[in-house]
Amino acid sequence: MKVLIGSIIVVLVICFGVWLILSPSFKKVGNTAHKFRENVQGEENGEEKQEGE
C-alpha cells in the first residue's frame, strides 16, 4: 500500500513538473496565434500591417 501511494505521489510530481515546463510555451503559442489572427482580420478589412509594429 505504501508503494502504491508513493508511486502515485511521484507520478503527480512529475506531471506537475512537466506542466510547469510547458506552461510558458503554451503562452507563447497563444500570443503568436493572437497576433496572427489580428493580421488576418486586418487584411480582411483592407488594412495592411507591417511586422515590427
mmCIF file with all atom_site columns, N, CA and C in Angstrom:
data_model
loop_
_atom_site.group_PDB
_atom_site.id
_atom_site.type_symbol
_atom_site.label_atom_id
_atom_site.label_alt_id
_atom_site.label_comp_id
_atom_site.label_asym_id
_atom_site.label_entity_id
_atom_site.label_seq_id
_atom_site.pdbx_PDB_ins_code
_atom_site.Cartn_x
_atom_site.Cartn_y
_atom_site.Cartn_z
_atom_site.occupancy
_atom_site.B_iso_or_equiv
_atom_site.pdbx_formal_charge
_atom_site.auth_seq_id
_atom_site.auth_comp_id
_atom_site.auth_asym_id
_atom_site.auth_atom_id
_atom_site.pdbx_PDB_model_num
ATOM 1   N N  . MET A 1 1  ? 0.824   -1.192 0.000   1.00 0.00 ? 1  MET A N  1
ATOM 2   C CA . MET A 1 1  ? 0.000   0.000  0.000   1.00 0.00 ? 1  MET A CA 1
ATOM 3   C C  . MET A 1 1  ? 0.875   1.266  0.000   1.00 0.00 ? 1  MET A C  1
ATOM 4   N N  . LYS A 1 2  ? 1.961   1.252  0.784   1.00 0.00 ? 2  LYS A N  1
ATOM 5   C CA . LYS A 1 2  ? 2.849   2.408  0.835   1.00 0.00 ? 2  LYS A CA 1
ATOM 6   C C  . LYS A 1 2  ? 3.502   2.651  -0.528  1.00 0.00 ? 2  LYS A C  1
ATOM 7   N N  . VAL A 1 3  ? 3.831   1.564  -1.219  1.00 0.00 ? 3  VAL A N  1
ATOM 8   C CA . VAL A 1 3  ? 4.468   1.688  -2.533  1.00 0.00 ? 3  VAL A CA 1
ATOM 9   C C  . VAL A 1 3  ? 3.494   2.313  -3.524  1.00 0.00 ? 3  VAL A C  1
ATOM 10  N N  . LEU A 1 4  ? 2.243   1.915  -3.468  1.00 0.00 ? 4  LEU A N  1
ATOM 11  C CA . LEU A 1 4  ? 1.221   2.454  -4.372  1.00 0.00 ? 4  LEU A CA 1
ATOM 12  C C  . LEU A 1 4  ? 1.036   3.956  -4.143  1.00 0.00 ? 4  LEU A C  1
ATOM 13  N N  . ILE A 1 5  ? 0.913   4.347  -2.897  1.00 0.00 ? 5  ILE A N  1
ATOM 14  C CA . ILE A 1 5  ? 0.735   5.769  -2.573  1.00 0.00 ? 5  ILE A CA 1
ATOM 15  C C  . ILE A 1 5  ? 1.978   6.565  -2.989  1.00 0.00 ? 5  ILE A C  1
ATOM 16  N N  . GLY A 1 6  ? 3.148   6.042  -2.716  1.00 0.00 ? 6  GLY A N  1
ATOM 17  C CA . GLY A 1 6  ? 4.388   6.712  -3.109  1.00 0.00 ? 6  GLY A CA 1
ATOM 18  C C  . GLY A 1 6  ? 4.503   6.854  -4.620  1.00 0.00 ? 6  GLY A C  1
ATOM 19  N N  . SER A 1 7  ? 4.110   5.810  -5.342  1.00 0.00 ? 7  SER A N  1
ATOM 20  C CA . SER A 1 7  ? 4.166   5.856  -6.807  1.00 0.00 ? 7  SER A CA 1
ATOM 21  C C  . SER A 1 7  ? 3.214   6.916  -7.350  1.00 0.00 ? 7  SER A C  1
ATOM 22  N N  . ILE A 1 8  ? 2.031   6.998  -6.783  1.00 0.00 ? 8  ILE A N  1
ATOM 23  C CA . ILE A 1 8  ? 1.058   7.996  -7.233  1.00 0.00 ? 8  ILE A CA 1
ATOM 24  C C  . ILE A 1 8  ? 1.596   9.400  -6.975  1.00 0.00 ? 8  ILE A C  1
ATOM 25  N N  . ILE A 1 9  ? 2.199   9.606  -5.815  1.00 0.00 ? 9  ILE A N  1
ATOM 26  C CA . ILE A 1 9  ? 2.766   10.923 -5.494  1.00 0.00 ? 9  ILE A CA 1
ATOM 27  C C  . ILE A 1 9  ? 3.887   11.268 -6.468  1.00 0.00 ? 9  ILE A C  1
ATOM 28  N N  . VAL A 1 10 ? 4.739   10.321 -6.783  1.00 0.00 ? 10 VAL A N  1
ATOM 29  C CA . VAL A 1 10 ? 5.848   10.569 -7.720  1.00 0.00 ? 10 VAL A CA 1
ATOM 30  C C  . VAL A 1 10 ? 5.302   10.920 -9.098  1.00 0.00 ? 10 VAL A C  1
ATOM 31  N N  . VAL A 1 11 ? 4.297   10.197 -9.561  1.00 0.00 ? 11 VAL A N  1
ATOM 32  C CA . VAL A 1 11 ? 3.706   10.472 -10.874 1.00 0.00 ? 11 VAL A CA 1
ATOM 33  C C  . VAL A 1 11 ? 3.083   11.872 -10.880 1.00 0.00 ? 11 VAL A C  1
ATOM 34  N N  . LEU A 1 12 ? 2.398   12.252 -9.823  1.00 0.00 ? 12 LEU A N  1
ATOM 35  C CA . LEU A 1 12 ? 1.798   13.588 -9.745  1.00 0.00 ? 12 LEU A CA 1
ATOM 36  C C  . LEU A 1 12 ? 2.864   14.681 -9.762  1.00 0.00 ? 12 LEU A C  1
ATOM 37  N N  . VAL A 1 13 ? 3.950   14.466 -9.048  1.00 0.00 ? 13 VAL A N  1
ATOM 38  C CA . VAL A 1 13 ? 5.033   15.450 -9.028  1.00 0.00 ? 13 VAL A CA 1
ATOM 39  C C  . VAL A 1 13 ? 5.653   15.585 -10.415 1.00 0.00 ? 13 VAL A C  1
ATOM 40  N N  . ILE A 1 14 ? 5.854   14.476 -11.108 1.00 0.00 ? 14 ILE A N  1
ATOM 41  C CA . ILE A 1 14 ? 6.421   14.516 -12.465 1.00 0.00 ? 14 ILE A CA 1
ATOM 42  C C  . ILE A 1 14 ? 5.476   15.253 -13.413 1.00 0.00 ? 14 ILE A C  1
ATOM 43  N N  . CYS A 1 15 ? 4.181   14.959 -13.336 1.00 0.00 ? 15 CYS A N  1
ATOM 44  C CA . CYS A 1 15 ? 3.195   15.635 -14.188 1.00 0.00 ? 15 CYS A CA 1
ATOM 45  C C  . CYS A 1 15 ? 3.172   17.132 -13.910 1.00 0.00 ? 15 CYS A C  1
ATOM 46  N N  . PHE A 1 16 ? 3.255   17.503 -12.644 1.00 0.00 ? 16 PHE A N  1
ATOM 47  C CA . PHE A 1 16 ? 3.275   18.916 -12.273 1.00 0.00 ? 16 PHE A CA 1
ATOM 48  C C  . PHE A 1 16 ? 4.519   19.598 -12.838 1.00 0.00 ? 16 PHE A C  1
ATOM 49  N N  . GLY A 1 17 ? 5.653   18.933 -12.780 1.00 0.00 ? 17 GLY A N  1
ATOM 50  C CA . GLY A 1 17 ? 6.893   19.486 -13.335 1.00 0.00 ? 17 GLY A CA 1
ATOM 51  C C  . GLY A 1 17 ? 6.807   19.673 -14.837 1.00 0.00 ? 17 GLY A C  1
ATOM 52  N N  . VAL A 1 18 ? 6.252   18.703 -15.537 1.00 0.00 ? 18 VAL A N  1
ATOM 53  C CA . VAL A 1 18 ? 6.089   18.812 -16.993 1.00 0.00 ? 18 VAL A CA 1
ATOM 54  C C  . VAL A 1 18 ? 5.156   19.974 -17.317 1.00 0.00 ? 18 VAL A C  1
ATOM 55  N N  . TRP A 1 19 ? 4.080   20.111 -16.532 1.00 0.00 ? 19 TRP A N  1
ATOM 56  C CA . TRP A 1 19 ? 3.135   21.206 -16.748 1.00 0.00 ? 19 TRP A CA 1
ATOM 57  C C  . TRP A 1 19 ? 3.831   22.558 -16.569 1.00 0.00 ? 19 TRP A C  1
ATOM 58  N N  . LEU A 1 20 ? 4.671   22.684 -15.546 1.00 0.00 ? 20 LEU A N  1
ATOM 59  C CA . LEU A 1 20 ? 5.393   23.935 -15.318 1.00 0.00 ? 20 LEU A CA 1
ATOM 60  C C  . LEU A 1 20 ? 6.358   24.239 -16.456 1.00 0.00 ? 20 LEU A C  1
ATOM 61  N N  . ILE A 1 21 ? 6.984   23.198 -16.998 1.00 0.00 ? 21 ILE A N  1
ATOM 62  C CA . ILE A 1 21 ? 7.924   23.390 -18.096 1.00 0.00 ? 21 ILE A CA 1
ATOM 63  C C  . ILE A 1 21 ? 7.189   23.837 -19.362 1.00 0.00 ? 21 ILE A C  1
ATOM 64  N N  . LEU A 1 22 ? 6.016   23.268 -19.616 1.00 0.00 ? 22 LEU A N  1
ATOM 65  C CA . LEU A 1 22 ? 5.291   23.556 -20.853 1.00 0.00 ? 22 LEU A CA 1
ATOM 66  C C  . LEU A 1 22 ? 4.442   24.818 -20.785 1.00 0.00 ? 22 LEU A C  1
ATOM 67  N N  . SER A 1 23 ? 4.127   25.308 -19.614 1.00 0.00 ? 23 SER A N  1
ATOM 68  C CA . SER A 1 23 ? 3.255   26.481 -19.486 1.00 0.00 ? 23 SER A CA 1
ATOM 69  C C  . SER A 1 23 ? 3.743   27.688 -20.285 1.00 0.00 ? 23 SER A C  1
ATOM 70  N N  . PRO A 1 24 ? 5.014   28.058 -20.201 1.00 0.00 ? 24 PRO A N  1
ATOM 71  C CA . PRO A 1 24 ? 5.461   29.210 -20.987 1.00 0.00 ? 24 PRO A CA 1
ATOM 72  C C  . PRO A 1 24 ? 5.307   28.993 -22.490 1.00 0.00 ? 24 PRO A C  1
ATOM 73  N N  . SER A 1 25 ? 5.492   27.757 -22.971 1.00 0.00 ? 25 SER A N  1
ATOM 74  C CA . SER A 1 25 ? 5.338   27.530 -24.400 1.00 0.00 ? 25 SER A CA 1
ATOM 75  C C  . SER A 1 25 ? 3.906   27.709 -24.839 1.00 0.00 ? 25 SER A C  1
ATOM 76  N N  . PHE A 1 26 ? 2.948   27.298 -23.994 1.00 0.00 ? 26 PHE A N  1
ATOM 77  C CA . PHE A 1 26 ? 1.547   27.486 -24.342 1.00 0.00 ? 26 PHE A CA 1
ATOM 78  C C  . PHE A 1 26 ? 1.228   28.970 -24.416 1.00 0.00 ? 26 PHE A C  1
ATOM 79  N N  . LYS A 1 27 ? 1.819   29.763 -23.535 1.00 0.00 ? 27 LYS A N  1
ATOM 80  C CA . LYS A 1 27 ? 1.584   31.204 -23.554 1.00 0.00 ? 27 LYS A CA 1
ATOM 81  C C  . LYS A 1 27 ? 2.168   31.802 -24.830 1.00 0.00 ? 27 LYS A C  1
ATOM 82  N N  . LYS A 1 28 ? 3.360   31.357 -25.228 1.00 0.00 ? 28 LYS A N  1
ATOM 83  C CA . LYS A 1 28 ? 3.984   31.871 -26.446 1.00 0.00 ? 28 LYS A CA 1
ATOM 84  C C  . LYS A 1 28 ? 3.139   31.512 -27.662 1.00 0.00 ? 28 LYS A C  1
ATOM 85  N N  . VAL A 1 29 ? 2.635   30.277 -27.707 1.00 0.00 ? 29 VAL A N  1
ATOM 86  C CA . VAL A 1 29 ? 1.802   29.842 -28.825 1.00 0.00 ? 29 VAL A CA 1
ATOM 87  C C  . VAL A 1 29 ? 0.531   30.678 -28.873 1.00 0.00 ? 29 VAL A C  1
ATOM 88  N N  . GLY A 1 30 ? -0.055  30.932 -27.711 1.00 0.00 ? 30 GLY A N  1
ATOM 89  C CA . GLY A 1 30 ? -1.273  31.739 -27.646 1.00 0.00 ? 30 GLY A CA 1
ATOM 90  C C  . GLY A 1 30 ? -1.035  33.158 -28.132 1.00 0.00 ? 30 GLY A C  1
ATOM 91  N N  . ASN A 1 31 ? 0.084   33.768 -27.734 1.00 0.00 ? 31 ASN A N  1
ATOM 92  C CA . ASN A 1 31 ? 0.406   35.124 -28.182 1.00 0.00 ? 31 ASN A CA 1
ATOM 93  C C  . ASN A 1 31 ? 0.623   35.170 -29.687 1.00 0.00 ? 31 ASN A C  1
ATOM 94  N N  . THR A 1 32 ? 1.316   34.159 -30.210 1.00 0.00 ? 32 THR A N  1
ATOM 95  C CA . THR A 1 32 ? 1.577   34.107 -31.651 1.00 0.00 ? 32 THR A CA 1
ATOM 96  C C  . THR A 1 32 ? 0.271   33.943 -32.424 1.00 0.00 ? 32 THR A C  1
ATOM 97  N N  . ALA A 1 33 ? -0.611  33.098 -31.936 1.00 0.00 ? 33 ALA A N  1
ATOM 98  C CA . ALA A 1 33 ? -1.900  32.889 -32.593 1.00 0.00 ? 33 ALA A CA 1
ATOM 99  C C  . ALA A 1 33 ? -2.724  34.177 -32.559 1.00 0.00 ? 33 ALA A C  1
ATOM 100 N N  . HIS A 1 34 ? -2.672  34.900 -31.452 1.00 0.00 ? 34 HIS A N  1
ATOM 101 C CA . HIS A 1 34 ? -3.426  36.152 -31.334 1.00 0.00 ? 34 HIS A CA 1
ATOM 102 C C  . HIS A 1 34 ? -2.910  37.181 -32.340 1.00 0.00 ? 34 HIS A C  1
ATOM 103 N N  . LYS A 1 35 ? -1.590  37.306 -32.470 1.00 0.00 ? 35 LYS A N  1
ATOM 104 C CA . LYS A 1 35 ? -1.008  38.244 -33.428 1.00 0.00 ? 35 LYS A CA 1
ATOM 105 C C  . LYS A 1 35 ? -1.379  37.849 -34.850 1.00 0.00 ? 35 LYS A C  1
ATOM 106 N N  . PHE A 1 36 ? -1.345  36.556 -35.141 1.00 0.00 ? 36 PHE A N  1
ATOM 107 C CA . PHE A 1 36 ? -1.678  36.070 -36.479 1.00 0.00 ? 36 PHE A CA 1
ATOM 108 C C  . PHE A 1 36 ? -3.135  36.387 -36.798 1.00 0.00 ? 36 PHE A C  1
ATOM 109 N N  . ARG A 1 37 ? -4.023  36.176 -35.820 1.00 0.00 ? 37 ARG A N  1
ATOM 110 C CA . ARG A 1 37 ? -5.443  36.443 -36.030 1.00 0.00 ? 37 ARG A CA 1
ATOM 111 C C  . ARG A 1 37 ? -5.671  37.935 -36.286 1.00 0.00 ? 37 ARG A C  1
ATOM 112 N N  . GLU A 1 38 ? -4.960  38.805 -35.555 1.00 0.00 ? 38 GLU A N  1
ATOM 113 C CA . GLU A 1 38 ? -5.083  40.246 -35.782 1.00 0.00 ? 38 GLU A CA 1
ATOM 114 C C  . GLU A 1 38 ? -4.641  40.613 -37.195 1.00 0.00 ? 38 GLU A C  1
ATOM 115 N N  . ASN A 1 39 ? -3.558  40.008 -37.660 1.00 0.00 ? 39 ASN A N  1
ATOM 116 C CA . ASN A 1 39 ? -3.073  40.290 -39.011 1.00 0.00 ? 39 ASN A CA 1
ATOM 117 C C  . ASN A 1 39 ? -4.087  39.848 -40.056 1.00 0.00 ? 39 ASN A C  1
ATOM 118 N N  . VAL A 1 40 ? -4.685  38.681 -39.860 1.00 0.00 ? 40 VAL A N  1
ATOM 119 C CA . VAL A 1 40 ? -5.670  38.165 -40.814 1.00 0.00 ? 40 VAL A CA 1
ATOM 120 C C  . VAL A 1 40 ? -6.898  39.067 -40.830 1.00 0.00 ? 40 VAL A C  1
ATOM 121 N N  . GLN A 1 41 ? -7.360  39.487 -39.671 1.00 0.00 ? 41 GLN A N  1
ATOM 122 C CA . GLN A 1 41 ? -8.527  40.369 -39.610 1.00 0.00 ? 41 GLN A CA 1
ATOM 123 C C  . GLN A 1 41 ? -8.215  41.713 -40.258 1.00 0.00 ? 41 GLN A C  1
ATOM 124 N N  . GLY A 1 42 ? -7.004  42.210 -40.064 1.00 0.00 ? 42 GLY A N  1
ATOM 125 C CA . GLY A 1 42 ? -6.601  43.473 -40.681 1.00 0.00 ? 42 GLY A CA 1
ATOM 126 C C  . GLY A 1 42 ? -6.583  43.372 -42.190 1.00 0.00 ? 42 GLY A C  1
ATOM 127 N N  . GLU A 1 43 ? -6.119  42.261 -42.720 1.00 0.00 ? 43 GLU A N  1
ATOM 128 C CA . GLU A 1 43 ? -6.074  42.064 -44.167 1.00 0.00 ? 43 GLU A CA 1
ATOM 129 C C  . GLU A 1 43 ? -7.485  41.957 -44.734 1.00 0.00 ? 43 GLU A C  1
ATOM 130 N N  . GLU A 1 44 ? -8.396  41.346 -44.005 1.00 0.00 ? 44 GLU A N  1
ATOM 131 C CA . GLU A 1 44 ? -9.777  41.222 -44.475 1.00 0.00 ? 44 GLU A CA 1
ATOM 132 C C  . GLU A 1 44 ? -10.452 42.593 -44.531 1.00 0.00 ? 44 GLU A C  1
ATOM 133 N N  . ASN A 1 45 ? -10.057 43.496 -43.654 1.00 0.00 ? 45 ASN A N  1
ATOM 134 C CA . ASN A 1 45 ? -10.635 44.841 -43.622 1.00 0.00 ? 45 ASN A CA 1
ATOM 135 C C  . ASN A 1 45 ? -9.934  45.794 -44.588 1.00 0.00 ? 45 ASN A C  1
ATOM 136 N N  . GLY A 1 46 ? -8.942  45.308 -45.291 1.00 0.00 ? 46 GLY A N  1
ATOM 137 C CA . GLY A 1 46 ? -8.229  46.132 -46.249 1.00 0.00 ? 46 GLY A CA 1
ATOM 138 C C  . GLY A 1 46 ? -7.055  46.883 -45.657 1.00 0.00 ? 46 GLY A C  1
ATOM 139 N N  . GLU A 1 47 ? -6.735  46.602 -44.415 1.00 0.00 ? 47 GLU A N  1
ATOM 140 C CA . GLU A 1 47 ? -5.605  47.271 -43.782 1.00 0.00 ? 47 GLU A CA 1
ATOM 141 C C  . GLU A 1 47 ? -4.379  46.381 -43.921 1.00 0.00 ? 47 GLU A C  1
ATOM 142 N N  . GLU A 1 48 ? -3.245  47.011 -44.086 1.00 0.00 ? 48 GLU A N  1
ATOM 143 C CA . GLU A 1 48 ? -2.004  46.238 -44.152 1.00 0.00 ? 48 GLU A CA 1
ATOM 144 C C  . GLU A 1 48 ? -1.165  46.591 -42.950 1.00 0.00 ? 48 GLU A C  1
ATOM 145 N N  . LYS A 1 49 ? -0.718  45.581 -42.227 1.00 0.00 ? 49 LYS A N  1
ATOM 146 C CA . LYS A 1 49 ? 0.147   45.821 -41.085 1.00 0.00 ? 49 LYS A CA 1
ATOM 147 C C  . LYS A 1 49 ? 1.541   45.310 -41.422 1.00 0.00 ? 49 LYS A C  1
ATOM 148 N N  . GLN A 1 50 ? 2.530   46.092 -41.060 1.00 0.00 ? 50 GLN A N  1
ATOM 149 C CA . GLN A 1 50 ? 3.899   45.656 -41.273 1.00 0.00 ? 50 GLN A CA 1
ATOM 150 C C  . GLN A 1 50 ? 4.398   45.024 -39.985 1.00 0.00 ? 50 GLN A C  1
ATOM 151 N N  . GLU A 1 51 ? 5.293   44.045 -40.162 1.00 0.00 ? 51 GLU A N  1
ATOM 152 C CA . GLU A 1 51 ? 5.857   43.415 -38.980 1.00 0.00 ? 51 GLU A CA 1
ATOM 153 C C  . GLU A 1 51 ? 6.735   44.407 -38.242 1.00 0.00 ? 51 GLU A C  1
ATOM 154 N N  . GLY A 1 52 ? 6.737   44.299 -36.932 1.00 0.00 ? 52 GLY A N  1
ATOM 155 C CA . GLY A 1 52 ? 7.540   45.193 -36.134 1.00 0.00 ? 52 GLY A CA 1
ATOM 156 C C  . GLY A 1 52 ? 6.706   46.288 -35.493 1.00 0.00 ? 52 GLY A C  1
ATOM 157 N N  . GLU A 1 53 ? 5.453   46.397 -35.899 1.00 0.00 ? 53 GLU A N  1
ATOM 158 C CA . GLU A 1 53 ? 4.571   47.401 -35.294 1.00 0.00 ? 53 GLU A CA 1
ATOM 159 C C  . GLU A 1 53 ? 3.879   46.820 -34.096 1.00 0.00 ? 53 GLU A C  1
#
